[in-house]
Tab-separated table of C-alpha atoms (C1' of nucleotides) in Angstrom:
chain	number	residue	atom	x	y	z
T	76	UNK	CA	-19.963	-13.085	-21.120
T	77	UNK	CA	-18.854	-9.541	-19.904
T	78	UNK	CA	-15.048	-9.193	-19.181
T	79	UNK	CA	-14.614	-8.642	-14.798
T	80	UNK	CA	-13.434	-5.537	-13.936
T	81	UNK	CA	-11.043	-5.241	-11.120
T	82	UNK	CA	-10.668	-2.054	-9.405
T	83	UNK	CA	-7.770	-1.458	-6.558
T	84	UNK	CA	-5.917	1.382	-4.653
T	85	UNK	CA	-1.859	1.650	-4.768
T	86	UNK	CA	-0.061	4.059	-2.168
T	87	UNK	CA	2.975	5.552	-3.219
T	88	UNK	CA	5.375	8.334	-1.871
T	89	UNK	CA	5.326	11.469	-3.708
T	90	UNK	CA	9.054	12.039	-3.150
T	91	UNK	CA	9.787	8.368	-4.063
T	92	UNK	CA	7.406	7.858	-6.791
T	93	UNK	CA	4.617	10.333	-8.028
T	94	UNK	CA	2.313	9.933	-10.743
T	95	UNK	CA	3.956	12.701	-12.526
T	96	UNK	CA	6.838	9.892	-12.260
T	97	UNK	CA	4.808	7.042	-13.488
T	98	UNK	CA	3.699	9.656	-16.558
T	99	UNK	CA	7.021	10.292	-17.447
T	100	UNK	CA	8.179	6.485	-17.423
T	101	UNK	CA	8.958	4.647	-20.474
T	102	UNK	CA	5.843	3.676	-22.215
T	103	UNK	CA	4.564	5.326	-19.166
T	104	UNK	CA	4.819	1.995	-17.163
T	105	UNK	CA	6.685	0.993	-14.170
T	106	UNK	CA	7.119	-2.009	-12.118
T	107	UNK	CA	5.698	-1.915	-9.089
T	108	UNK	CA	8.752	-2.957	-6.928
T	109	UNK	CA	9.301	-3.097	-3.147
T	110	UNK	CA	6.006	-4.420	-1.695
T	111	UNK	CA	6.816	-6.269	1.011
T	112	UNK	CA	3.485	-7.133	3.326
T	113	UNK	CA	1.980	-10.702	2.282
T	114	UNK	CA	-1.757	-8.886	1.934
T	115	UNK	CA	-0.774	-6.560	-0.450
T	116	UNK	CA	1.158	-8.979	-2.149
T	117	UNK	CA	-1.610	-11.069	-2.612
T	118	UNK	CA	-3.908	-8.597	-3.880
T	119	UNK	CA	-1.178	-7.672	-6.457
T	120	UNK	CA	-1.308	-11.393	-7.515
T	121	UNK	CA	-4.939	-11.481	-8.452
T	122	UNK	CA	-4.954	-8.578	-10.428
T	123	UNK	CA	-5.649	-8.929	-13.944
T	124	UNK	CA	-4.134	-6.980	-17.166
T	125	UNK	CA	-7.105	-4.232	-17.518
T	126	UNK	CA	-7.553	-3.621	-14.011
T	127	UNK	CA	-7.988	-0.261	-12.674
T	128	UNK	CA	-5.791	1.640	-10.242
T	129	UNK	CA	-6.393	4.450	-8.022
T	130	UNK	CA	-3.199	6.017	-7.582
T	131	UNK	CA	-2.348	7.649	-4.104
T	132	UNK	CA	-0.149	10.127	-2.513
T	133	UNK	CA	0.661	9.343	0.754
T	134	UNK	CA	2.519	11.643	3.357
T	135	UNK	CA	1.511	14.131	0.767
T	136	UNK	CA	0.491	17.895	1.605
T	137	UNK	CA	-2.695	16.427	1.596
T	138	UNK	CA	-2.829	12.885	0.843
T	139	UNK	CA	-4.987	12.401	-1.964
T	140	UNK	CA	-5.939	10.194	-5.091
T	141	UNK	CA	-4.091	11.861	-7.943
T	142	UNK	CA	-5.350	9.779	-10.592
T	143	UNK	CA	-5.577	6.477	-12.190
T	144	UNK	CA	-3.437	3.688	-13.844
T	145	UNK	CA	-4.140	0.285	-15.137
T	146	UNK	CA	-2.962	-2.959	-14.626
T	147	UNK	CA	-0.771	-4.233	-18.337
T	148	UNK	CA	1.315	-7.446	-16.492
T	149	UNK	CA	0.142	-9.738	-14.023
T	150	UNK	CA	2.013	-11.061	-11.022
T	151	UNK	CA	5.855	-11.769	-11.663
T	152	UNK	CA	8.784	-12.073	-8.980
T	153	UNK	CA	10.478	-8.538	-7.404
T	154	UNK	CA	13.595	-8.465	-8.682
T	155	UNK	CA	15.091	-6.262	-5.289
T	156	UNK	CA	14.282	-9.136	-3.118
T	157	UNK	CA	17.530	-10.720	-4.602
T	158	UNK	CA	19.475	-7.735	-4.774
T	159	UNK	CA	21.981	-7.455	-1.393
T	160	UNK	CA	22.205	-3.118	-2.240
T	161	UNK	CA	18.331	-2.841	-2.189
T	162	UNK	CA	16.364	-1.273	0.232
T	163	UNK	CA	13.827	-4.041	-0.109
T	164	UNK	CA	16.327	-6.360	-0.432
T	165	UNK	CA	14.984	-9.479	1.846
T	166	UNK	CA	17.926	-12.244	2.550
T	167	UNK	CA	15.005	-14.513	3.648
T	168	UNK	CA	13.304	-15.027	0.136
T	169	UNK	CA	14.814	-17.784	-1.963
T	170	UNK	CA	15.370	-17.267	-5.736
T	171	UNK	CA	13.860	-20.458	-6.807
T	172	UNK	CA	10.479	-19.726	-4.641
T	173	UNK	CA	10.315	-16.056	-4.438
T	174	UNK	CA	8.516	-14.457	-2.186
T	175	UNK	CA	7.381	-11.247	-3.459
T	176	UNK	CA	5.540	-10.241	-6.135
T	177	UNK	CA	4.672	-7.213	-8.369
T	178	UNK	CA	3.029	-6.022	-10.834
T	179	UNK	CA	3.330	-3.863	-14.128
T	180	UNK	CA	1.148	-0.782	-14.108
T	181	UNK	CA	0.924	2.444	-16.875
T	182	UNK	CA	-0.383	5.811	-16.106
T	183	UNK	CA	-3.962	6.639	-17.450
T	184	UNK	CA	-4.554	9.590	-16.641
T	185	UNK	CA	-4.056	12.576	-13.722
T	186	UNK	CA	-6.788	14.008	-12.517
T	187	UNK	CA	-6.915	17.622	-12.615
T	188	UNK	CA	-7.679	18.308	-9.103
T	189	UNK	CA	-6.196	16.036	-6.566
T	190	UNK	CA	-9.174	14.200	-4.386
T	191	UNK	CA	-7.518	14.919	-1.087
T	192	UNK	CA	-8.281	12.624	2.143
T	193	UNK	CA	-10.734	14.622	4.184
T	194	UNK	CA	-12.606	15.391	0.752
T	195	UNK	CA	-12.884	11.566	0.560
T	196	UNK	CA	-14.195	11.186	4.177
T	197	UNK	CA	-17.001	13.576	3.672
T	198	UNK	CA	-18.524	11.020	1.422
T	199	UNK	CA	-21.620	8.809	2.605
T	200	UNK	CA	-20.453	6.518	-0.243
T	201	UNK	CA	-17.385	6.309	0.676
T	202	UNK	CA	-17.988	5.175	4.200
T	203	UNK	CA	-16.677	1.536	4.514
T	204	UNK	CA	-13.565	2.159	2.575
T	205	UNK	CA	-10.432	0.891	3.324
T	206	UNK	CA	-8.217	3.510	3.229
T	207	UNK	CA	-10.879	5.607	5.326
T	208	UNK	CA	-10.593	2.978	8.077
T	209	UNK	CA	-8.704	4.101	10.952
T	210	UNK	CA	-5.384	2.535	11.310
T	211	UNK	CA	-5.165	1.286	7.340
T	212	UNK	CA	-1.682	0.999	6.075
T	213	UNK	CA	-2.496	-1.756	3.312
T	214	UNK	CA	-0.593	-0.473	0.351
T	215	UNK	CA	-2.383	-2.216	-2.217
T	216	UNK	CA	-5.913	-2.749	-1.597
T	217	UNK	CA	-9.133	-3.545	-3.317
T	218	UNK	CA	-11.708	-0.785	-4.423
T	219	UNK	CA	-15.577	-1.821	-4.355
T	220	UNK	CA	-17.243	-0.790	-7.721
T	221	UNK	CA	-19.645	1.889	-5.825
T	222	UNK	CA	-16.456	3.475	-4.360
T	223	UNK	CA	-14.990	4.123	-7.764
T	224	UNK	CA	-18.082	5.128	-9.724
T	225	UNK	CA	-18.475	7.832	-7.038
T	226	UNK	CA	-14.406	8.397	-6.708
T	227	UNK	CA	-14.864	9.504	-10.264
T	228	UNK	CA	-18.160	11.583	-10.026
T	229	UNK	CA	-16.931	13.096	-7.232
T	230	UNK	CA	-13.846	13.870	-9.769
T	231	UNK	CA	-15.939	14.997	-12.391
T	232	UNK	CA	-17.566	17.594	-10.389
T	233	UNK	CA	-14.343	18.853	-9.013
T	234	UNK	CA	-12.854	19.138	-12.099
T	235	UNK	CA	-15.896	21.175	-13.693
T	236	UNK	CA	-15.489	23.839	-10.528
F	297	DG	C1'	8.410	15.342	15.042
F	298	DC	C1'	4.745	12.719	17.342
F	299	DC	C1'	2.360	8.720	17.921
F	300	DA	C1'	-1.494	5.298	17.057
F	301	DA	C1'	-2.140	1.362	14.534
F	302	DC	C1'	-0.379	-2.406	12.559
F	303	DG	C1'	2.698	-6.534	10.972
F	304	DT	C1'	6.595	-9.365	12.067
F	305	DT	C1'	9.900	-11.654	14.931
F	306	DG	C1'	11.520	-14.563	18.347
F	307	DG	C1'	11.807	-16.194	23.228
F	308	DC	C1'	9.386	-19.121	25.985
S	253	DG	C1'	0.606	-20.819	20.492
S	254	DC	C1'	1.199	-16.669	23.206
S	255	DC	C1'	2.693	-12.169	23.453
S	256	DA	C1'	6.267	-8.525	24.310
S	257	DA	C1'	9.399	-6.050	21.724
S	258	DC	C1'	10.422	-3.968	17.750
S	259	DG	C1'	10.151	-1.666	13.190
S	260	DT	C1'	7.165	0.613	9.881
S	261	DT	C1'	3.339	3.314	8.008
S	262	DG	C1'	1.229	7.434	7.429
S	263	DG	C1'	-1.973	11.128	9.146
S	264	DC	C1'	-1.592	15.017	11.704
DNA sequence: GCCAACGTTGGC
DNA sequence: GCCAACGTTGGC
């Protein structure tokens, strides 16, 4: 039986955490701390190890996909919930039923020219995305199959300009 | 810096 | 359970 194949989207902050950032991590992997909505929580929990990421910049100059990473630990307890001096410290979640999640994830690769928004929105394929929809904040969300096989061939033909 | 869209909180 | 107030996200 063929092995599923996940594919999601993960928002991050250039000036917080870039994938030039996630490259340069140890063994190129990072834990991806201070999630705090319950949807993309969620969708963090049912990754799987194998699952691939598109990696975003947002409030970027312009906000595009940068590249990709993949899923190498499934869904364990955020460690800054607990801590009092974290930003995403959150004095509501108890330590013996956490309430937020993460996940491990490890740089694959960057993509040579960044696949900024209103590139994205030009795409008939594209069209029922979620981070195309207006108003989308989700931070983690799930990628259809058709939207990353033409993510990438849209990629491919950048990168060959 | 603006502001629309969204999620959460808490009074009732 | 409703919903106003508030805080946050993120494109522009």
């Amino acid at each position: 039986m063929a092995v599923e194949r996940h594919y999601w989207l993960m928002k991050s902050e250039p000036d917080v955490f870039s994938i030039d950032d996630l490259a340069r991590s140890p063994k190129k992997t990072t834990a991806w701390d201070g999630v705090r909505n319950y949807q993309a929580r969620n969708y963090m929990r049912a990754m799987k190890v194998g699952d691939q990421v598109l990696f975003y910049h947002s409030n970027a100059n312009p906000p595009s996909v940068v590249g990709i990473a993949e899923v190498v630990r499934t869904a364990y307890p955020d460690a800054t919930q607990f801590d009092k001096r974290d930003v995403h410290y959150d004095p509501a979640s108890r330590p013996d039923q956490p309430r937020w999640d993460l996940v491990d994830i490890r740089f694959v690769r960057k993509f040579t020219v960044p696949m900024a928004l209103d590139l994205l929105r030009g795409r008939v394929g594209l069209k029922g995305m979620e981070l195309l929809r207006k108003g989308s904040r989700l931070s983690v969300q799930p990628v259809r199959v058709a939207e990353w096989n033409d993510i990438l061939q849209l990629e491919r033909g950048q990168a060959g300009k």
